[in-house]
Coordinates of C-alpha atoms and ligand atoms in Angstrom, one line a residue:
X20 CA -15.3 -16.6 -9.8
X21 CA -12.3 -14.9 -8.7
X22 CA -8.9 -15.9 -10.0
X23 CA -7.5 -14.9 -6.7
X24 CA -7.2 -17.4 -3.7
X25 CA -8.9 -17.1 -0.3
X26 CA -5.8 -15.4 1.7
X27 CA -5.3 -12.7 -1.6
X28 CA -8.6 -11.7 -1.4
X29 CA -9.3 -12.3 2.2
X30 CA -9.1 -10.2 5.6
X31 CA -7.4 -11.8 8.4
X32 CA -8.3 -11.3 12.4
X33 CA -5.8 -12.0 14.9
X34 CA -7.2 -13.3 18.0
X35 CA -4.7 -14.3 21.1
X36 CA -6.2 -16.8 23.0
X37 CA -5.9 -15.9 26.4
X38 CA -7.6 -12.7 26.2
X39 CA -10.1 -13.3 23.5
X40 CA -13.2 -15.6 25.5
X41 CA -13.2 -17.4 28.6
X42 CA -15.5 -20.2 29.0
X43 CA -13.8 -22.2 31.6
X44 CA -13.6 -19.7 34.1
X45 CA -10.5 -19.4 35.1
X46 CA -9.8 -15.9 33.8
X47 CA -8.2 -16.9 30.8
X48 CA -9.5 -17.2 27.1
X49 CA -9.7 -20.9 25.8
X50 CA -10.6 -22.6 22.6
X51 CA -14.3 -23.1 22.8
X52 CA -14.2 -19.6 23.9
X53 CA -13.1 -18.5 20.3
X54 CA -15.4 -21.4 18.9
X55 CA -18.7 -19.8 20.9
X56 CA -17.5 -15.9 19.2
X57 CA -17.5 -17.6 15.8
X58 CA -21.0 -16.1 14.4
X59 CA -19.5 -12.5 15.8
X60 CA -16.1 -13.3 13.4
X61 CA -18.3 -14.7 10.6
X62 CA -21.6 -12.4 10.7
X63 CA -21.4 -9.9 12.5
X64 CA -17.7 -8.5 11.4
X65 CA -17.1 -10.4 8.5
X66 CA -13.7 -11.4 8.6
X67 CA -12.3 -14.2 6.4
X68 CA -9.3 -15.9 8.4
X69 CA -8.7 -16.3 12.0
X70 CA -4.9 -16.4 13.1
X71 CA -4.4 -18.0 16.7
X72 CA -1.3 -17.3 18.6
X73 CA 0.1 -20.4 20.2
X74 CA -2.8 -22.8 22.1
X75 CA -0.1 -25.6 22.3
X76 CA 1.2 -26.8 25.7
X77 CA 3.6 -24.3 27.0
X78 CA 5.0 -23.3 30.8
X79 CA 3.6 -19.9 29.4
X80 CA 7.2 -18.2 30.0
X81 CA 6.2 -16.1 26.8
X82 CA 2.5 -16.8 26.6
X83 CA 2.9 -20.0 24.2
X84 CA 5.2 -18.9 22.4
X85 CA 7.7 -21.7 24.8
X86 CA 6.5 -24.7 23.0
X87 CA 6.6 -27.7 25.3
X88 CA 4.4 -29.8 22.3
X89 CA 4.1 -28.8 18.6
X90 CA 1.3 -31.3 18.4
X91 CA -0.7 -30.9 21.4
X92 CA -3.4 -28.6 23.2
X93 CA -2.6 -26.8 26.6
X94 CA -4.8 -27.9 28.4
X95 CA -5.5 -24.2 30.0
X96 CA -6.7 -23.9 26.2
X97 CA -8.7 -26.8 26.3
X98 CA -8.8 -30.1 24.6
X99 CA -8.0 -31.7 20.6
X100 CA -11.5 -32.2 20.6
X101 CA -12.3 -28.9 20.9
X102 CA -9.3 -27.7 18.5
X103 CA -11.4 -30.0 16.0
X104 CA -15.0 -28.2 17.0
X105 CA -12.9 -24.9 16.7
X106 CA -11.7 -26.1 13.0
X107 CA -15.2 -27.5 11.8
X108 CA -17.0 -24.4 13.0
X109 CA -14.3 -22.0 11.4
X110 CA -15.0 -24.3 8.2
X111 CA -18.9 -24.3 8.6
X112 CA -19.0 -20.7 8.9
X113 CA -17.0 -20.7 5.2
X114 CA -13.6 -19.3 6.9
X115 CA -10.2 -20.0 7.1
X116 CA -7.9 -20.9 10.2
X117 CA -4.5 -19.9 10.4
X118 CA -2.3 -21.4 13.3
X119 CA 1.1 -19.9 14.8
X120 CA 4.1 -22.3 13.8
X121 CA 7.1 -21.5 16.1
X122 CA 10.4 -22.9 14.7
X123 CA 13.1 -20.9 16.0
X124 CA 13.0 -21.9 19.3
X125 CA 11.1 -24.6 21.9
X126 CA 10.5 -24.3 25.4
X127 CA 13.5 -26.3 27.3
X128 CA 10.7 -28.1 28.5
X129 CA 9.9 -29.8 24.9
X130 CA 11.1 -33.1 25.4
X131 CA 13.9 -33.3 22.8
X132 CA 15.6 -30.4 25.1
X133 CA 15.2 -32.6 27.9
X134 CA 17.0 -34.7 25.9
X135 CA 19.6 -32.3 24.4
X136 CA 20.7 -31.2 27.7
X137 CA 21.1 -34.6 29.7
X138 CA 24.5 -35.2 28.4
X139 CA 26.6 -34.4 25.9
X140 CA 26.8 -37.3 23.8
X141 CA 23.1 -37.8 23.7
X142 CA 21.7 -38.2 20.0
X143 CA 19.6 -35.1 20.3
X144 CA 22.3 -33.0 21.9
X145 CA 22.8 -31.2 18.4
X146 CA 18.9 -30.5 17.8
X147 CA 19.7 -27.1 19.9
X148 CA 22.9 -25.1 19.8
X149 CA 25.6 -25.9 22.1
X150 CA 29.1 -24.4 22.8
X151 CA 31.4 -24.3 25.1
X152 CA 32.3 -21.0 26.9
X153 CA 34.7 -18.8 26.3
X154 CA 38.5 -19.5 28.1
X155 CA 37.2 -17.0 30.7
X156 CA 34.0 -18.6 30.8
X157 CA 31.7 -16.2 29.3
X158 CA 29.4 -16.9 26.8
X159 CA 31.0 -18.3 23.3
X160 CA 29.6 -15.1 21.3
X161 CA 28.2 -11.4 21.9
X162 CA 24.6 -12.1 20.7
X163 CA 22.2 -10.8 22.6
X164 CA 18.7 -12.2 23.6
X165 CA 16.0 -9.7 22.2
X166 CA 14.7 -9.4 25.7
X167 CA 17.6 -8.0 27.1
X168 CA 20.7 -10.0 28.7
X169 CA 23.0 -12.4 26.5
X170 CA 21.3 -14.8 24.1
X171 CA 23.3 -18.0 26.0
X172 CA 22.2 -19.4 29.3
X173 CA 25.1 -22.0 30.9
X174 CA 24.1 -25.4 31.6
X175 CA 25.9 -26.5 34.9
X176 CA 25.4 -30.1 34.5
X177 CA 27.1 -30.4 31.0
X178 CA 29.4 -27.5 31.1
X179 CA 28.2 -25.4 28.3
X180 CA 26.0 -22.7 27.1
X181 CA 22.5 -23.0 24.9
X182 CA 21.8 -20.5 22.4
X183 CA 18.5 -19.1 23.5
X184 CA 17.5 -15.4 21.5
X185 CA 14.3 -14.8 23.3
X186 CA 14.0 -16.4 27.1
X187 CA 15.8 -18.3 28.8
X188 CA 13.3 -20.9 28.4
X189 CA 13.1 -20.7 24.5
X190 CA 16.0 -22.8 23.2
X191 CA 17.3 -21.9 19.7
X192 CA 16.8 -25.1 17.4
X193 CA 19.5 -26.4 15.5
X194 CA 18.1 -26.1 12.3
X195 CA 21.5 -26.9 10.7
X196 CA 20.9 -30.3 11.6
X197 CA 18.4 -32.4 8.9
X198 CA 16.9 -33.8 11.8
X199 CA 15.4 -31.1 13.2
X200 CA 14.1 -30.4 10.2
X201 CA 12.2 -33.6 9.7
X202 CA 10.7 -33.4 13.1
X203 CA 9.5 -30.0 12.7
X204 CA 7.8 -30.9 9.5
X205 CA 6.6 -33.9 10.8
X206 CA 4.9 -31.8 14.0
X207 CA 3.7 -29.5 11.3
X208 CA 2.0 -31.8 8.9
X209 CA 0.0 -33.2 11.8
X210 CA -1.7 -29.9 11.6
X211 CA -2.4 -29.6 7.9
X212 CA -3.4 -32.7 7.8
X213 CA -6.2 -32.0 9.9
X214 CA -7.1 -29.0 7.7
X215 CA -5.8 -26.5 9.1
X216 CA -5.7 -23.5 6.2
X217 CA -2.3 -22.0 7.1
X218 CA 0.3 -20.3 9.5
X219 CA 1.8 -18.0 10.8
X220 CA 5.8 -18.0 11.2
X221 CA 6.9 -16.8 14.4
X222 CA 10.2 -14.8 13.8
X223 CA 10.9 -16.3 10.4
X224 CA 14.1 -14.7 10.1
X225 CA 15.8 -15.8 12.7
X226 CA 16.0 -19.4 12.0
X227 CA 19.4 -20.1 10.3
X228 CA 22.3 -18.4 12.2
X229 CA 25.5 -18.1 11.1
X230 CA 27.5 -21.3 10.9
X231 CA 30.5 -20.1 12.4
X232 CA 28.6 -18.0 14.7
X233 CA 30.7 -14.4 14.6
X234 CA 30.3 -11.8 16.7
X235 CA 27.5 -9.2 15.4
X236 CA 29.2 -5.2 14.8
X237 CA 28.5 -3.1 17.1
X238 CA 25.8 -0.3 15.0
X239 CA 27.1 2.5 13.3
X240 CA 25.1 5.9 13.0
X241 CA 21.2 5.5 13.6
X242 CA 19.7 2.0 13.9
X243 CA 17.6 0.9 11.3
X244 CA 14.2 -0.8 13.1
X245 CA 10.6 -1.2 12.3
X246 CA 10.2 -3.0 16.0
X247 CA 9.7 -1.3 19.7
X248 CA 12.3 -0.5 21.6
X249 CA 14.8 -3.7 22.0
X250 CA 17.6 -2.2 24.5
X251 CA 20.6 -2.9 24.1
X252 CA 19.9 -5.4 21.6
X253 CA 19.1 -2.6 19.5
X254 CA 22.9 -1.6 19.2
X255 CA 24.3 -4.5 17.3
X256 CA 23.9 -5.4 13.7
X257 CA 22.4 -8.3 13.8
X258 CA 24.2 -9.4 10.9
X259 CA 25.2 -13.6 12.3
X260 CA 22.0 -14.1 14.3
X261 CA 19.0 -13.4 12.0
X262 CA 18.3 -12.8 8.1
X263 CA 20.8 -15.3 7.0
X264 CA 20.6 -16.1 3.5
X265 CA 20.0 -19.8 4.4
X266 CA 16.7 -19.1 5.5
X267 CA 15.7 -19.2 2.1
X268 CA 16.5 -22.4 0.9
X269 CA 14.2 -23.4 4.1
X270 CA 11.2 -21.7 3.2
X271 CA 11.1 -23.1 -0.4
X272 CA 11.4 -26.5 1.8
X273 CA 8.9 -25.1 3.9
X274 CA 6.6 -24.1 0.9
X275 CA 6.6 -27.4 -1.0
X276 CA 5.3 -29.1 2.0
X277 CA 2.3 -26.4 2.2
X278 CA 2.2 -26.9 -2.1
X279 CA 2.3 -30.9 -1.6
X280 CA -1.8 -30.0 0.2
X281 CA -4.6 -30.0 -1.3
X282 CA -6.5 -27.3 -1.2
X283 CA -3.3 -25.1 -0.5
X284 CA -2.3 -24.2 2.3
X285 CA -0.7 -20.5 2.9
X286 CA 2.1 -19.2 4.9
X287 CA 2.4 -15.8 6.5
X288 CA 5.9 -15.0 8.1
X289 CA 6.7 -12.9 10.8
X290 CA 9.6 -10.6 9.3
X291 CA 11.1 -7.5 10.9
X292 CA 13.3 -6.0 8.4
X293 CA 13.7 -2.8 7.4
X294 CA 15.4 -3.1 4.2
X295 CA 13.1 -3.9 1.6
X296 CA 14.7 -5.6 -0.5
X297 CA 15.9 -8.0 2.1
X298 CA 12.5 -8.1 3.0
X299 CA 10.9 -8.5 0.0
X300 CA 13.3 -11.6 -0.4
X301 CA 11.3 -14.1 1.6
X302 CA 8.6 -14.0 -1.3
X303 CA 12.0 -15.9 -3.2
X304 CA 10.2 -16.4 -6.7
X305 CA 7.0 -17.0 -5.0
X306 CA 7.8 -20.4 -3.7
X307 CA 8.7 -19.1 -0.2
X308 CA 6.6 -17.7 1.9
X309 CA 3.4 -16.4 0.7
X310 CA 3.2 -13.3 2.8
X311 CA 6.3 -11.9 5.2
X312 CA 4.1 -9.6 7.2
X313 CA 4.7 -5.9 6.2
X314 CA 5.1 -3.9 9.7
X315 CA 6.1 -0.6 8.0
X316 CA 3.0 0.8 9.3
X317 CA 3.2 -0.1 13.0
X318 CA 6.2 1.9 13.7
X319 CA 5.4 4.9 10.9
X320 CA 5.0 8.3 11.5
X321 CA 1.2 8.8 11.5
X322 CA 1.0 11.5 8.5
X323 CA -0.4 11.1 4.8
X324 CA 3.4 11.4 3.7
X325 CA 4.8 9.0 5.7
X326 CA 2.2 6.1 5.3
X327 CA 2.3 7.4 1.4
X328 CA 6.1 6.8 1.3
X329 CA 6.4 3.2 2.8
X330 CA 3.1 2.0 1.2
X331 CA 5.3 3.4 -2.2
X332 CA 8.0 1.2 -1.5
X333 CA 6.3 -1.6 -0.4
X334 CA 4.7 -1.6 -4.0
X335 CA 8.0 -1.1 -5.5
X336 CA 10.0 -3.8 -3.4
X337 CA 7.5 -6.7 -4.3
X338 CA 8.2 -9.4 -6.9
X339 CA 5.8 -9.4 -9.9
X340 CA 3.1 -11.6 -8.9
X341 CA 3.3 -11.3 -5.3
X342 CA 1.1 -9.8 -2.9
X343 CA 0.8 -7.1 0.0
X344 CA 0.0 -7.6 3.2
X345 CA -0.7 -4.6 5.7
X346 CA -1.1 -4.9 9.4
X347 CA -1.2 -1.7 12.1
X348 CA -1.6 -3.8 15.5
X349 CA -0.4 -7.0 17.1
X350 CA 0.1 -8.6 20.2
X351 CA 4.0 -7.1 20.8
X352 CA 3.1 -3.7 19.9
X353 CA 1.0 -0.8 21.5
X354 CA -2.2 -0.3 20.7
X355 CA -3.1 1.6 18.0
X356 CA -5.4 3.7 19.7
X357 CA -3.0 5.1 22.0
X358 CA -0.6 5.4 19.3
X359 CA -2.0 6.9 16.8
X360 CA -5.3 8.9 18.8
X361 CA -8.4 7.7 18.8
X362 CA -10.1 10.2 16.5
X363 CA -8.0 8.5 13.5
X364 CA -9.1 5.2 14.3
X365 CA -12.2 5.6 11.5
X366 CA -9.5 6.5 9.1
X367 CA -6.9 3.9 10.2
X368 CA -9.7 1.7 9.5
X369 CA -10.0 2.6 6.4
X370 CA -6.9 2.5 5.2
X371 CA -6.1 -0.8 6.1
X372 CA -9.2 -2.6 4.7
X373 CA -8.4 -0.2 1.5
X374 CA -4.7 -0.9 0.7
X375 CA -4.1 -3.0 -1.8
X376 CA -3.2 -6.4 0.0
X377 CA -4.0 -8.4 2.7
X378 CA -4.8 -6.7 6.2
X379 CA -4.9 -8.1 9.5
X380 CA -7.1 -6.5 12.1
X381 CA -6.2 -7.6 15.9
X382 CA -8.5 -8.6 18.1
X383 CA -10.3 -5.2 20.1
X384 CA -8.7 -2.5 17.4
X385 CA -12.4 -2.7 16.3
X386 CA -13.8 -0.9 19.5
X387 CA -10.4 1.3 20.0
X388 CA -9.8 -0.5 22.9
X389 CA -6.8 1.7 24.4
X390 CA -3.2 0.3 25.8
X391 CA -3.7 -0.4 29.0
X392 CA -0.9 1.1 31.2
X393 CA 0.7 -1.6 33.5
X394 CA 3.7 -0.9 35.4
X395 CA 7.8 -2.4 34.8
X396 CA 7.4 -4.2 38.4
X397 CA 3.9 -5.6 38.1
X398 CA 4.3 -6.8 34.1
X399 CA 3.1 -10.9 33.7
X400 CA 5.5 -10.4 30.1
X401 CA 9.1 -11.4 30.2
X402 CA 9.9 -8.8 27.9
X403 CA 8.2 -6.0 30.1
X404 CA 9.9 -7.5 33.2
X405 CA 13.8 -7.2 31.7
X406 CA 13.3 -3.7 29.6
X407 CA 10.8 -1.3 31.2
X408 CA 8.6 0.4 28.9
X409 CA 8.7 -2.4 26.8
X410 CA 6.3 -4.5 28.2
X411 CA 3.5 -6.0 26.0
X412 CA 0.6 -6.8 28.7
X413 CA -1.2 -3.7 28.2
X414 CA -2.0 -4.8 24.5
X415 CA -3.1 -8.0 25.4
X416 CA -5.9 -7.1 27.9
X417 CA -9.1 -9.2 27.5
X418 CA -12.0 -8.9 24.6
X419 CA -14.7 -6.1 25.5
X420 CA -18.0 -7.6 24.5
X421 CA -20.8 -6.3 26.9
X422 CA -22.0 -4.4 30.0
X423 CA -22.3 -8.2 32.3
X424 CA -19.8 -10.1 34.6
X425 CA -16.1 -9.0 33.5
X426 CA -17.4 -8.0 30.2
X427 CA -19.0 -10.8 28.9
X428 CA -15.0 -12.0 28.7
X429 CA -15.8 -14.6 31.5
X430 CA -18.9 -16.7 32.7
X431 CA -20.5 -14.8 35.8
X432 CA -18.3 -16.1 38.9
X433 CA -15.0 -16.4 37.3
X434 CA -11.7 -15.7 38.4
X435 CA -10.7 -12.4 37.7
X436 CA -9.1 -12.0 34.3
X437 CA -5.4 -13.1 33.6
X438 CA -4.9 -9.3 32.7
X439 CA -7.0 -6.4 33.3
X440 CA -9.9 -5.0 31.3
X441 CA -9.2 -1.6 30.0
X442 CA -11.4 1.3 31.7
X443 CA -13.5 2.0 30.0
X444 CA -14.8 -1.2 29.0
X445 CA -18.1 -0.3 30.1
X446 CA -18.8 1.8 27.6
X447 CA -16.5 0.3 25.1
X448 CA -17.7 -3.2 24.1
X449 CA -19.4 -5.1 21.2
X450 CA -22.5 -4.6 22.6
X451 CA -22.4 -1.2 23.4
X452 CA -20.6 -0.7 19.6
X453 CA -23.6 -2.7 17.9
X454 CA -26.2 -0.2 19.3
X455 CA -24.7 2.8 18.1
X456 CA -25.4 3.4 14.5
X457 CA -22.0 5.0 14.1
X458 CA -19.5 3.4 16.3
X459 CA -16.0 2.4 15.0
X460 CA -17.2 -1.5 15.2
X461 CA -20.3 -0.5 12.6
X462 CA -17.3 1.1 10.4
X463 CA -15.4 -1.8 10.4
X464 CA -18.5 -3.8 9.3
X465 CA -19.6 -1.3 6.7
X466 CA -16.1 -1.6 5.0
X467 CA -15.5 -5.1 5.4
X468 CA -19.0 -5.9 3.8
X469 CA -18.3 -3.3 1.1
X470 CA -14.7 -4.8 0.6
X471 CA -16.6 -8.5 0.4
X472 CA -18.4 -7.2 -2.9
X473 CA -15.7 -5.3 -4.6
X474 CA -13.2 -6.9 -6.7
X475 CA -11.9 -3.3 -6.9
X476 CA -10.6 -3.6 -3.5
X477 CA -10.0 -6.9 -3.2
X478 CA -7.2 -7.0 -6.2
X479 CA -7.0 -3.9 -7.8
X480 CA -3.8 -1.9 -8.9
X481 CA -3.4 0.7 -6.3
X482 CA -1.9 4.5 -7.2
X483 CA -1.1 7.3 -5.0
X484 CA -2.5 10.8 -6.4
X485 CA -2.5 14.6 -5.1
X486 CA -3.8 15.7 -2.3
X487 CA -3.9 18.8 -0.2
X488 CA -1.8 18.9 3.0
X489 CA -3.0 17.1 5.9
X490 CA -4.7 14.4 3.1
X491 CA -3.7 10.8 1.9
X492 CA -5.4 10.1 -1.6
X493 CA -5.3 7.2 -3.6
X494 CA -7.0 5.3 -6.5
X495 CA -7.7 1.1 -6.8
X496 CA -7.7 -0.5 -10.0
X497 CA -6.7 2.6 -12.6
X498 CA -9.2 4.7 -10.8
X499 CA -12.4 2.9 -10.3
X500 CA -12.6 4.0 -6.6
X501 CA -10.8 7.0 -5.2
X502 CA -10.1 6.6 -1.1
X503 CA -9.4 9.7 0.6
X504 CA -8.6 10.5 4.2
X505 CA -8.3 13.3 6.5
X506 CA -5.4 13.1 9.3
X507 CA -6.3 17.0 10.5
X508 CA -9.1 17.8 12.8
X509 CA -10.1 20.7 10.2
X510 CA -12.0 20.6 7.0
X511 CA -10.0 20.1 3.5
X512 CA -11.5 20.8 0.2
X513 CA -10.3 18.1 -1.5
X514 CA -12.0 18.4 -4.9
X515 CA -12.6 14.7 -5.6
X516 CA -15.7 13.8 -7.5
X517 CA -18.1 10.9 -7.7
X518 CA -20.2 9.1 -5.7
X519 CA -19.5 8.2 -1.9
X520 CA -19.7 4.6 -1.5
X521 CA -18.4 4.8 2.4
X522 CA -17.8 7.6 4.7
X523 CA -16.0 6.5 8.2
X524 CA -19.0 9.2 9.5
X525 CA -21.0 7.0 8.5
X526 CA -24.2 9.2 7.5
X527 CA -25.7 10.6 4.6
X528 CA -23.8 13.7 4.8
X529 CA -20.5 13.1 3.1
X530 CA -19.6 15.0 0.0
X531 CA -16.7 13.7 -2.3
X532 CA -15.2 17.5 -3.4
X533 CA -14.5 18.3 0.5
X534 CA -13.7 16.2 3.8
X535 CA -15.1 16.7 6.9
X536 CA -12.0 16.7 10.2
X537 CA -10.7 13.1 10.5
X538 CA -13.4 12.1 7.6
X539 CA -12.3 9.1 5.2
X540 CA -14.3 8.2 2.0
X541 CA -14.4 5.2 -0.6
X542 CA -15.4 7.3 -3.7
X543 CA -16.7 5.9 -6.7
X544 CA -15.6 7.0 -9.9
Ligands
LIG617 C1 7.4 -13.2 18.1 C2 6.1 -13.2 18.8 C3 6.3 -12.7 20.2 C4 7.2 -13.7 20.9 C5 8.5 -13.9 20.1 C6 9.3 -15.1 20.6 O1 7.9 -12.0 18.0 O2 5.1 -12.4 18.1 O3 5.1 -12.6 20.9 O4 7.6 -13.2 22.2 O5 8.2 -14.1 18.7 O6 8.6 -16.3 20.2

C-alpha cells in the first residue's frame, strides 16, 4: 500500500457546474447532471477527485461564487438529495469530492448581511466591514475591487460604506470578529460531516485585511502578477488588502477542523502570489493548508525554459514534506488551447499528469475545446462586463460530449445553453474523441491509466536534465523514467535511451534517442 494519501497521489478534475451536464433542461448544468457523467470521470478518464465550483444558493452575480447559503443547494443546481446521490456515487465509484468553500466574502443577500446592513447597532453589523466615509464622502480607503471600480459600495440607509473586493454583491466578511469565524466553521462542518473529502479555498489570501485598513502604494516599476489582466487594480500593491500574515494563524484554525475528521479531509487554497516564498507560506509547517494552488504555469511563457524555471522554484520554495500541485486551466483564465496552440495540447498533457505533484485538469482541456470569443457588451460575467478583454465566459462554455441535441450537454428540447457551445463542437466531443484511436481525450486516458500504476509518477523525486533547444527533459524518482517533450514543430535528436512507455502520438512508432515535432514521451530507464 502506498504511504501516500489519496489527494498526494491523486489527479483532480475541475468541473463548473453550470456548463458541465444539463439534465433539467433549462440550459444550465445541474447536480444530477455531474452525477449521470460519473462512470465518464471514473472509467472512462480516470480521474481521482472531482472539485465543484459553488452549487449553493446564490443570485448568480459571479456564478455562485455570491453565497446567499453556505449550507444549502440552488435550486437551479438541484436538490440536498441529489448533492447526497452526487456524494454516494462519487464514493461508489472509489473517488473523492472536493467542494468550493468561499470565506472572503457572501452575497449581500446571505441573511446575516441582511442583518449587518439594517442598522447600525444590529448584533451582526460587525460580521462585514463597515466605515464611515471619508469627510468628503468618498470611500474610507483606496482599495480597489478586483473587478474594476473601488472595493466600497455606500449604504444609503445607514450612512456608510461595505468593504466589498469582488462585486458589489460580495460583501467582505469580518473575519476579525470570532463570530464570524464560528459560523463559518459551523456552515463548513455541515459539509464534512456529510463526507464530503475536501475544498477548495476561494481567494484564500484575501481573508484577513489589514486592521487599520491603510491605503495600498501605488506600484513601483513592473507589477509582479501570475493572474489576467486586473485593470487598474493591477497598479497598487496590494500590501493592506490581501496576503496579511493573519491569514495564517486562520488556516492552522482552519486545518485542525479538517485534522479533527476522520478519514482526513484536505484543503486546496486558491493563492495568487507571485513571490514564492510568500507563497509557499500557506503550507505553514504543514498544518495549513495542504495545497495553495501553484498558478505559475497558467500565466508562463510556453517554452521548455520557462516552464523549467518556475517548476525549479516551485521545488525549491516548498517546505520539506509538502507537496506540489500543478494546474494549466481554470474557470478565470483562458483556455489553454487558445493560449498555448493546439498542437501542444498532447505535450501540455503530458506535462501536467508528469510533474511531480498534484495536477488539476479542467473540465473540456481534454478535447482542446478552444476559448470561445464573446464580446465586452454581450459578456453574462461581471468581470468581463467592467474590464473588457477580461471577461471569463468564453472559458466556461458547456461540456462537448456528442454529435445529438446541443451536444449531448442538454436533454433534446432544452433551452438553449446558458453560454454557447464552441464551434466546433461537432467534431470536438467525447464521442467523437473515443472513436479516434489517437485523439487528445485517448492521451489523457493513456497517461492517467499509466500514472494509476506508477508509483514513479505518483511520488517520485523529480530532476530537470539537458536537453537540446526547443526540448523540456526531465527525470522522476533518481531516473527511473525520463519524460521528454518537444515544443518545436521540427524534429530534435534528443539522445535519450530506453524503452517508451507513452508517446502523446500515441502509436508504435516512437523512438526514445529522437522526438518527432510536438512529440512527448514517458521513457523508461
Ligand atoms: C475566485 C474564483 C472566481 C471568483 C472570485 C470571487 O477567484 O475562482 O471565479 O470570481 O474568486 O469569488
Amino acid at each position: 500500500m502506498s504511504k501516500h494519501s489519496w489527494w498526494q497521489t491523486g489527479v483532480i478534475y475541475q468541473t463548473y457546474p453550470r456548463s458541465f451536464q444539463d439534465t433539467s433542461g433549462n440550459g444550465i448544468g445541474d447536480l444530477p447532471g455531474i452525477a449521470s457523467r460519473l462512470d465518464y470521470l471514473a472509467d472512462t478518464l480516470g480521474i481521482d477527485a472531482i472539485w465543484i465550483s459553488p452549487f449553493y444558493p446564490s443570485p448568480m452575480a459571479d456564478f455562485g461564487y455570491d453565497v446567499a447559503d453556505y449550507t444549502g443547494v440552488d435550486p437551479l443546481f438541484g436538490t440536498m438529495d441529489d448533492f447526497e446521490d452526487l456524494l454516494n456515487g462519487v464514493h461508489a465509484r472509489g473517488m473523492k469530492l472536493i467542494i468550493d468553500w468561499v470565506p472572503n466574502h457572501s452575497s449581500d443577500e446571505h441573511r446575516w448581511f441582511v442583518e449587518s446592513r439594517s442598522s447600525r447597532d444590529n448584533p451582526k453589523r460587525d460580521w462585514y466591514v463597515w466605515r464611515d466615509p471619508k469627510p468628503d464622502g468618498s470611500p474610507p480607503n483606496n482599495w480597489l475591487s478586483a473587478f474594476g471600480g473601488p472595493a466600497w459600495s455606500f449604504d444609503e440607509h445607514t450612512g456608510q460604506y461595505y468593504l466589498c473586493t469582488f462585486t458589489k454583491k460580495q460583501a467582505d466578511l469580518n473575519w476579525r470578529n470570532p463570530e464570524v469565524q464560528e459560523a463559518m466553521f459551523d456552515d463548513l462542518s455541515f459539509w464534512l460531516d456529510r463526507g464530503v473529502d475536501g475544498i477548495r479555498v476561494d481567494v484564500a489570501h484575501f481573508v484577513m485585511k489589514d486592521p487599520l485598513l491603510r491605503d495600498n502604494p501605488p506600484v513601483t516599476g513592473t507589477p509582479a502578477t501570475l493572474a489576467r489582466n486586473h485593470g487598474d487594480y493591477d497598479r497598487y500593491e496590494h500590501l493592506y488588502d490581501k496576503g496579511h500574515p493573519d491569514n495564517h494563524p486562520l488556516y492552522r484554525d482552519v486545518r485542525a477542523l479538517l485534522d479533527s475528521y476522520r478519514p482526513e479531509r484536505f484543503s486546496i487554497g486558491e493563492i495568487h502570489i507571485a513571490d514564492w516564498e510568500e507563497w509557499a507560506g500557506y503550507y505553514g509547517n504543514l498544518d495549513e493548508l495542504h495545497l495553495p494552488f501553484n498558478f505559475s504555469l497558467v500565466h508562463c511563457p510556453w517554452t521548455p525554459d520557462d516552464i523549467g524555471r518556475r517548476v525549479a522554484a516551485a521545488e525549491e520554495a516548498i517546505p520539506e514534506g509538502g507537496w506540489p500541485s500543478y494546474v494549466l486551466g481554470n474557470h478565470d483564465d483562458p483556455r489553454i488551447a487558445t493560449r498555448f496552440g493546439e498542437e501542444h495540447m498532447p505535450i501540455a498533457a503530458m506535462l501536467l499528469l508528469t510533474l511531480r505533484g498534484v495536477p488539476t485538469l479542467y473540465y473540456g482541456d481534454e478535447l482542446a475545446i478552444p476559448q470561445r470569443f464573446i464580446p465586452a457588451e454581450q459578456q453574462l460575467d461581471p468581470h468581463g462586463r467592467s474590464l473588457s478583454g477580461s471577461g471569463r465566459d468564453g472559458c466556461r462554455t458547456p461540456m462537448q460530449w456528442d454529435n445529438s441535441f446541443h451536444a449531448g450537454f442538454s436533454p433534446k428540447g432544452a433551452a438553449s445553453p446558458w453560454l454557447p457551445l464552441t464551434d466546433d463542437w461537432p467534431d470536438r466531443n467525447v464521442a467523437k474523441h473515443l472513436e479516434n484511436p489517437r485523439s487528445l481525450l485517448n492521451l489523457y486516458r493513456a497517461l492517467l491509466a499509466y500514472r494509476k500504476t506508477s508509483a514513479v509518477l505518483q511520488s517520485g523525486d523529480y530532476r530537470r536534465v539537458d536537453a537540446p533547444a526547443g526540448c523540456l527533459a526531465y527525470t522522476r524518482d533518481g531516473g527511473a523514467l525520463t519524460i521528454a517533450l518537444n515544443f518545436t514543430d521540427t524534429e530534435l535528436d534528443v539522445g535519450f535511451s530506453g524503452n517508451v512507455a507513452v508517446t502523446t502520438y500515441l502509436d508504435g512508432d516512437a523512438a526514445p534517442a529522437r522526438l518527432r515535432p510536438h512529440e512527448g514521451l514517458i521513457i523508461e530507464n
